PDB file of C-alpha atoms in Angstrom:
ATOM      1  CA  MET A1044     -13.414  11.663 -18.605  1.00 90.00           C
ATOM      2  CA  THR A1045     -13.495  12.234 -14.845  1.00 88.00           C
ATOM      3  CA  ALA A1046     -15.621   9.142 -14.298  1.00 91.00           C
ATOM      4  CA  LEU A1047     -13.217   7.013 -16.330  1.00 95.00           C
ATOM      5  CA  LEU A1048     -10.147   8.308 -14.482  1.00 93.00           C
ATOM      6  CA  LEU A1049     -11.822   7.884 -11.104  1.00 91.00           C
ATOM      7  CA  SER A1050     -12.940   4.352 -12.000  1.00 93.00           C
ATOM      8  CA  VAL A1051      -9.430   3.332 -13.088  1.00 95.00           C
ATOM      9  CA  HIS A1052      -7.961   4.947  -9.953  1.00 94.00           C
ATOM     10  CA  VAL A1053     -10.335   3.096  -7.605  1.00 93.00           C
ATOM     11  CA  LEU A1054      -9.980  -0.215  -9.447  1.00 96.00           C
ATOM     12  CA  ALA A1055      -6.201   0.091  -9.432  1.00 96.00           C
ATOM     13  CA  ALA A1056      -6.245   0.816  -5.697  1.00 95.00           C
ATOM     14  CA  ILE A1057      -8.364  -2.255  -5.002  1.00 95.00           C
ATOM     15  CA  VAL A1058      -6.552  -4.620  -7.360  1.00 97.00           C
ATOM     16  CA  LEU A1059      -2.994  -3.413  -6.706  1.00 96.00           C
ATOM     17  CA  ILE A1060      -2.822  -2.077  -3.140  1.00 96.00           C
ATOM     18  CA  GLY A1061      -5.124  -4.705  -1.625  1.00 96.00           C
ATOM     19  CA  PRO A1062      -2.834  -7.649  -2.436  1.00 97.00           C
ATOM     20  CA  ILE A1063       0.185  -5.790  -1.051  1.00 97.00           C
ATOM     21  CA  ALA A1064      -1.659  -5.141   2.204  1.00 97.00           C
ATOM     22  CA  VAL A1065      -2.648  -8.801   2.538  1.00 98.00           C
ATOM     23  CA  ALA A1066       0.665 -10.333   1.426  1.00 98.00           C
ATOM     24  CA  ALA A1067       2.717  -7.957   3.577  1.00 98.00           C
ATOM     25  CA  SER A1068       0.536  -8.759   6.592  1.00 97.00           C
ATOM     26  CA  LEU A1069       0.906 -12.507   6.092  1.00 97.00           C
ATOM     27  CA  PHE A1070       4.637 -12.446   5.401  1.00 97.00           C
ATOM     28  CA  PRO A1071       6.097 -12.127   8.944  1.00 96.00           C
ATOM     29  CA  ARG A1072       4.161 -15.090  10.327  1.00 95.00           C
ATOM     30  CA  HIS A1073       4.971 -17.371   7.411  1.00 96.00           C
ATOM     31  CA  ALA A1074       8.619 -16.294   7.325  1.00 95.00           C
ATOM     32  CA  ARG A1075       8.937 -17.119  11.012  1.00 93.00           C
ATOM     33  CA  THR A1076       6.917 -20.351  11.186  1.00 92.00           C
ATOM     34  CA  GLU A1077       7.550 -21.952   7.798  1.00 92.00           C
ATOM     35  CA  PRO A1078      10.573 -20.271   6.217  1.00 91.00           C
ATOM     36  CA  ASP A1079      11.391 -23.158   3.867  1.00 90.00           C
ATOM     37  CA  SER A1080       7.871 -23.693   2.519  1.00 94.00           C
ATOM     38  CA  GLY A1081       8.154 -21.234  -0.370  1.00 95.00           C
ATOM     39  CA  VAL A1082       5.240 -19.206   0.980  1.00 97.00           C
ATOM     40  CA  PRO A1083       7.387 -16.335   2.326  1.00 97.00           C
ATOM     41  CA  ARG A1084       9.202 -16.057  -1.010  1.00 97.00           C
ATOM     42  CA  LEU A1085       5.863 -15.959  -2.857  1.00 98.00           C
ATOM     43  CA  LEU A1086       4.461 -13.309  -0.504  1.00 98.00           C
ATOM     44  CA  HIS A1087       7.590 -11.186  -0.960  1.00 98.00           C
ATOM     45  CA  ARG A1088       7.364 -11.543  -4.736  1.00 98.00           C
ATOM     46  CA  ILE A1089       3.699 -10.445  -4.600  1.00 98.00           C
ATOM     47  CA  CYS A1090       4.611  -7.376  -2.539  1.00 98.00           C
ATOM     48  CA  ARG A1091       7.490  -6.448  -4.830  1.00 97.00           C
ATOM     49  CA  GLY A1092       5.587  -6.962  -8.078  1.00 97.00           C
ATOM     50  CA  TYR A1093       2.405  -5.243  -6.991  1.00 97.00           C
ATOM     51  CA  ALA A1094       4.435  -2.348  -5.556  1.00 97.00           C
ATOM     52  CA  LEU A1095       5.763  -1.605  -9.040  1.00 95.00           C
ATOM     53  CA  ALA A1096       2.337  -1.902 -10.625  1.00 96.00           C
ATOM     54  CA  GLY A1097       0.850   0.098  -7.739  1.00 95.00           C
ATOM     55  CA  ILE A1098       2.491   3.242  -9.088  1.00 95.00           C
ATOM     56  CA  ALA A1099      -0.604   3.423 -11.314  1.00 96.00           C
ATOM     57  CA  VAL A1100      -2.756   4.291  -8.286  1.00 95.00           C
ATOM     58  CA  PRO A1101      -1.264   7.719  -7.524  1.00 95.00           C
ATOM     59  CA  VAL A1102      -0.753   8.426 -11.226  1.00 95.00           C
ATOM     60  CA  PHE A1103      -4.467   7.982 -11.940  1.00 95.00           C
ATOM     61  CA  GLY A1104      -5.305   9.685  -8.650  1.00 94.00           C
ATOM     62  CA  LEU A1105      -3.362  12.788  -9.640  1.00 94.00           C
ATOM     63  CA  ALA A1106      -4.942  12.744 -13.102  1.00 95.00           C
ATOM     64  CA  THR A1107      -8.381  12.488 -11.515  1.00 93.00           C
ATOM     65  CA  GLY A1108      -7.627  15.309  -9.069  1.00 93.00           C
ATOM     66  CA  LEU A1109      -6.386  17.493 -11.899  1.00 94.00           C
ATOM     67  CA  GLN A1110      -9.498  16.755 -13.953  1.00 93.00           C
ATOM     68  CA  MET A1111     -11.732  17.549 -10.962  1.00 91.00           C
ATOM     69  CA  GLY A1112      -9.791  20.702 -10.095  1.00 91.00           C
ATOM     70  CA  VAL A1113      -9.130  19.618  -6.495  1.00 91.00           C
ATOM     71  CA  LEU A1114      -5.325  19.278  -6.476  1.00 91.00           C
ATOM     72  CA  GLY A1115      -5.039  22.137  -3.962  1.00 91.00           C
ATOM     73  CA  ASP A1116      -7.701  20.838  -1.565  1.00 92.00           C
ATOM     74  CA  PRO A1117      -6.357  19.971   1.894  1.00 91.00           C
ATOM     75  CA  TRP A1118      -7.918  16.485   1.950  1.00 91.00           C
ATOM     76  CA  LEU A1119      -6.147  15.600  -1.284  1.00 93.00           C
ATOM     77  CA  LEU A1120      -2.826  17.107  -0.206  1.00 94.00           C
ATOM     78  CA  ILE A1121      -2.983  15.098   3.033  1.00 95.00           C
ATOM     79  CA  SER A1122      -3.824  11.977   1.012  1.00 95.00           C
ATOM     80  CA  ILE A1123      -0.815  12.589  -1.222  1.00 95.00           C
ATOM     81  CA  VAL A1124       1.491  12.975   1.781  1.00 97.00           C
ATOM     82  CA  LEU A1125       0.120   9.787   3.372  1.00 97.00           C
ATOM     83  CA  THR A1126       0.544   7.935   0.072  1.00 96.00           C
ATOM     84  CA  VAL A1127       4.165   9.081  -0.213  1.00 97.00           C
ATOM     85  CA  ILE A1128       4.823   7.955   3.379  1.00 98.00           C
ATOM     86  CA  ALA A1129       3.196   4.567   2.710  1.00 97.00           C
ATOM     87  CA  ALA A1130       5.187   4.108  -0.501  1.00 97.00           C
ATOM     88  CA  ALA A1131       8.435   5.034   1.254  1.00 97.00           C
ATOM     89  CA  LEU A1132       7.636   2.640   4.098  1.00 98.00           C
ATOM     90  CA  LEU A1133       7.025  -0.146   1.602  1.00 98.00           C
ATOM     91  CA  ALA A1134      10.096   0.537  -0.529  1.00 97.00           C
ATOM     92  CA  LEU A1135      12.567   1.471   2.200  1.00 98.00           C
ATOM     93  CA  VAL A1136      11.490  -0.658   5.162  1.00 98.00           C
ATOM     94  CA  ILE A1137       9.019  -3.458   4.387  1.00 98.00           C
ATOM     95  CA  LEU A1138      10.506  -4.892   1.187  1.00 98.00           C
ATOM     96  CA  PRO A1139      14.120  -4.818   2.475  1.00 98.00           C
ATOM     97  CA  ALA A1140      13.033  -6.368   5.795  1.00 97.00           C
ATOM     98  CA  GLN A1141      11.189  -9.114   3.933  1.00 97.00           C
ATOM     99  CA  ALA A1142      14.259  -9.791   1.795  1.00 97.00           C
ATOM    100  CA  ALA A1143      16.419 -10.009   4.918  1.00 96.00           C
ATOM    101  CA  MET A1144      13.964 -12.374   6.595  1.00 95.00           C
ATOM    102  CA  LEU A1145      14.068 -14.687   3.585  1.00 95.00           C
ATOM    103  CA  THR A1146      17.690 -15.446   4.396  1.00 92.00           C
ATOM    104  CA  GLU A1147      17.460 -15.307   8.188  1.00 90.00           C
ATOM    105  CA  PRO A1148      13.995 -15.319   9.801  1.00 86.00           C
ATOM    106  CA  VAL A1149      14.378 -13.736  13.253  1.00 88.00           C
ATOM    107  CA  ALA A1150      11.445 -13.429  15.648  1.00 89.00           C
ATOM    108  CA  ALA A1151      12.326  -9.858  16.666  1.00 91.00           C
ATOM    109  CA  ALA A1152      12.544  -8.806  13.016  1.00 93.00           C
ATOM    110  CA  ALA A1153       9.180 -10.444  12.364  1.00 94.00           C
ATOM    111  CA  LYS A1154       7.596  -8.424  15.178  1.00 94.00           C
ATOM    112  CA  ARG A1155       9.031  -5.149  13.841  1.00 96.00           C
ATOM    113  CA  LEU A1156       7.904  -6.045  10.342  1.00 97.00           C
ATOM    114  CA  THR A1157       4.413  -6.870  11.593  1.00 97.00           C
ATOM    115  CA  MET A1158       4.193  -3.467  13.279  1.00 97.00           C
ATOM    116  CA  THR A1159       5.548  -1.638  10.241  1.00 98.00           C
ATOM    117  CA  THR A1160       3.106  -3.433   7.966  1.00 98.00           C
ATOM    118  CA  GLY A1161       0.292  -2.453  10.310  1.00 97.00           C
ATOM    119  CA  VAL A1162       1.321   1.197  10.016  1.00 98.00           C
ATOM    120  CA  PHE A1163       1.463   0.814   6.217  1.00 98.00           C
ATOM    121  CA  ASN A1164      -2.071  -0.581   6.202  1.00 98.00           C
ATOM    122  CA  LEU A1165      -3.346   2.160   8.534  1.00 98.00           C
ATOM    123  CA  LEU A1166      -1.911   4.807   6.224  1.00 98.00           C
ATOM    124  CA  TRP A1167      -3.857   3.331   3.319  1.00 96.00           C
ATOM    125  CA  ALA A1168      -6.996   3.128   5.447  1.00 96.00           C
ATOM    126  CA  ALA A1169      -6.622   6.841   6.255  1.00 96.00           C
ATOM    127  CA  VAL A1170      -6.216   7.635   2.550  1.00 95.00           C
ATOM    128  CA  VAL A1171      -9.375   5.675   1.736  1.00 93.00           C
ATOM    129  CA  VAL A1172     -11.331   7.536   4.410  1.00 93.00           C
ATOM    130  CA  LEU A1173     -10.080  10.878   3.090  1.00 92.00           C
ATOM    131  CA  MET A1174     -11.037   9.872  -0.451  1.00 89.00           C
ATOM    132  CA  ILE A1175     -14.569   9.015   0.645  1.00 88.00           C
ATOM    133  CA  VAL A1176     -15.268  11.759   3.182  1.00 87.00           C
ATOM    134  CA  ARG A1177     -13.355  14.563   1.421  1.00 80.00           C
ATOM    135  CA  PRO A1178     -13.600  17.172   4.199  1.00 69.00           C
ATOM    136  CA  GLY A1179     -15.073  20.399   2.921  1.00 59.00           C
ATOM    137  CA  SER A1180     -16.623  18.671  -0.071  1.00 61.00           C
ATOM    138  CA  SER A1181     -19.825  20.130  -1.461  1.00 56.00           C
ATOM    139  CA  THR A1182     -21.194  16.613  -2.091  1.00 56.00           C
ATOM    140  CA  GLY A1183     -22.197  16.191   1.535  1.00 48.00           C
ATOM    141  CA  ALA A1184     -20.445  12.807   1.702  1.00 48.00           C
TER     142      ALA A1184
END
């Protein structure tokens, strides 16, 4: 069961979080340089839709952690906190900023959004590293 849960968790992370990271990174440039092309609206729709589906990633992650008996391990607790911060950044800052830029693309807003998206992506990179390295793990990874 652990292998199945872990497989679904990793696949969900790749298939659902990856597109958000890419679309969110591309959005500011396209919103600023070609606001009427339809591309910014598509990128925003991708971010919004995948964000909802992306809830599966922490759900399967928690199920996997429970199955493995590691829910209290520091590396997992830090990963959970980073995931919550990334989700809040997406829901409370990135998606609203994208929506605002769809109506009025402003260069300064695009720069802030680019920086915020970079932080979002770095948070996910840190979570991936923690998931692979798992400090204190007996696997030697």
